[in-house]
CSV table of C-alpha atoms in Angstrom, one decimal:
chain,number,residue,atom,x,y,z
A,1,UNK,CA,0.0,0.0,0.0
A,2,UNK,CA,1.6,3.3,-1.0
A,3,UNK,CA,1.9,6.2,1.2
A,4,UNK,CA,-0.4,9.3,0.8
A,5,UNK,CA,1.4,12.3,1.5
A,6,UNK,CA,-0.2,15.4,2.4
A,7,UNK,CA,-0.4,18.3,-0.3
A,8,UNK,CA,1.6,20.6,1.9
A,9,UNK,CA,4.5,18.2,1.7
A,10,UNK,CA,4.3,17.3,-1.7
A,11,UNK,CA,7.1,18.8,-4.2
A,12,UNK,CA,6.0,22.2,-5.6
A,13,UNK,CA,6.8,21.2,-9.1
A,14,UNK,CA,4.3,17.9,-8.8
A,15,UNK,CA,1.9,20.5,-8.0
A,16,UNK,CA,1.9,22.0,-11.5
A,17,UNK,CA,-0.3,19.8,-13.2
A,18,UNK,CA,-2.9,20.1,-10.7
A,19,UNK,CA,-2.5,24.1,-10.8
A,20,UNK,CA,-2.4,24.5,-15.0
A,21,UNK,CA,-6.2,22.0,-14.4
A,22,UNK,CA,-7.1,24.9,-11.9
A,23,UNK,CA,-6.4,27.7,-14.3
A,24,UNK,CA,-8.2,26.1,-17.0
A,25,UNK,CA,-11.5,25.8,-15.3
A,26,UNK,CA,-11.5,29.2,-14.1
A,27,UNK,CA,-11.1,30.0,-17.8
A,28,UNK,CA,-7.3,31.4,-18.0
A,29,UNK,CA,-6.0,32.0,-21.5
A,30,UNK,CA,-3.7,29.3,-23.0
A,31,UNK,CA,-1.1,32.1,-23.0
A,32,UNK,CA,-2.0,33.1,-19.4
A,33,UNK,CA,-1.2,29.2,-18.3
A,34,UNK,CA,1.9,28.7,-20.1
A,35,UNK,CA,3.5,32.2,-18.4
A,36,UNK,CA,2.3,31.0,-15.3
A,37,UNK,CA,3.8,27.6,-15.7
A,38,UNK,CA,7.3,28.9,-17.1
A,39,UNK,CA,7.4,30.9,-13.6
A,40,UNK,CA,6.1,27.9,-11.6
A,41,UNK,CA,8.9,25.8,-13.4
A,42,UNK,CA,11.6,28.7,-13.1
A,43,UNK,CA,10.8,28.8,-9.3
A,44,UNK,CA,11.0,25.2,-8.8
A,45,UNK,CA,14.2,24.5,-10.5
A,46,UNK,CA,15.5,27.6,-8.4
A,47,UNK,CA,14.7,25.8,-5.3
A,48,UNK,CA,16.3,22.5,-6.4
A,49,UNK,CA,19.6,24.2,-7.9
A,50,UNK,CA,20.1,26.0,-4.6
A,51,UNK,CA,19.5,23.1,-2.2
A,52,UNK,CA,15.9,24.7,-0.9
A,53,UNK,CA,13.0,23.2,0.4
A,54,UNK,CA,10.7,22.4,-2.1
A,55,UNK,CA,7.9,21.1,-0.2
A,56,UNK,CA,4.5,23.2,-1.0
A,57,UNK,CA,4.2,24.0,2.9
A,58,UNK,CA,8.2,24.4,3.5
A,59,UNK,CA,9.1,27.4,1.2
A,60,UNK,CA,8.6,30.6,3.4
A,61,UNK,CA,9.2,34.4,2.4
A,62,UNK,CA,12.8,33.9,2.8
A,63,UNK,CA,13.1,31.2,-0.2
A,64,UNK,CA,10.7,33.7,-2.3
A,65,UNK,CA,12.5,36.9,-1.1
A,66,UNK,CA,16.0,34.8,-2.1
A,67,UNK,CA,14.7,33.9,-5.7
A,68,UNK,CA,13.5,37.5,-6.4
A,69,UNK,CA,16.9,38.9,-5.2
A,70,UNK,CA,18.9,36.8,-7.1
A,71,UNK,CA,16.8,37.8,-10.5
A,72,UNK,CA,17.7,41.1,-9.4
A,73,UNK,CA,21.2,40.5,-8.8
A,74,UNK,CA,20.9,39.1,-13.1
A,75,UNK,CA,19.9,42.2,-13.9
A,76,UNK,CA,16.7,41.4,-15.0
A,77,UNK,CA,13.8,44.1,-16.1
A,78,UNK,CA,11.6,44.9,-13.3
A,79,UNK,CA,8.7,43.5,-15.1
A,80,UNK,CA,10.4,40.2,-15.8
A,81,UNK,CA,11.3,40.1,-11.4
A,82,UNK,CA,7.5,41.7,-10.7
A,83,UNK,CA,6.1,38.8,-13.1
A,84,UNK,CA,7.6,36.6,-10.8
C-alpha cells in the first residue's frame, strides 16, 4: 500500500499539473497558463539548484525573497522580477 502524502508536503513542481487544471477551469487563457507555468517551473528548479526546500508547505518568504533577489542580482527588467 503506498503512502499518501499530504499536499503541503508534496514537491512544488508535482503540484503543476494540478495548478495548469485549476487555471483552466477558471477559464485562464492558454497564453496566461503557459506564463504562469514557465514561472512555476523557473521557481522550482531555483529551489532544487540552490538546495531549498521544495515542499509546497516548506518554502517561506525567505526562499521567495532569495529567488527575487537573485533575478535582481541578473539584472533582470523589473517587469520580468514583478512577473515573478
Amino acid at each position: 500500500m503506498s503512502e499518501i502524502k499530504s499536499p503541503a508536503m508534496a514537491p512544488l513542481v508535482g503540484l503543476l499539473a494540478d495548478w495548469r487544471i485549476s487555471l483552466r477551469a477558471r477559464g485562464r487563457s492558454l497564453a496566461t497558463i503557459a506564463s504562469y507555468l514557465s514561472v512555476g517551473e523557473s521557481f522550482t528548479d531555483y529551489l532544487a539548484a540552490n538546495g531549498m526546500p521544495d515542499g509546497a508547505g516548506t518554502i517561506a518568504r525567505e526562499h521567495v525573497e532569495q529567488y527575487l533577489a537573485d533575478m535582481r542580482d541578473r539584472d533582470l527588467s523589473p517587469a520580468t522580477v514583478a512577473k515573478h
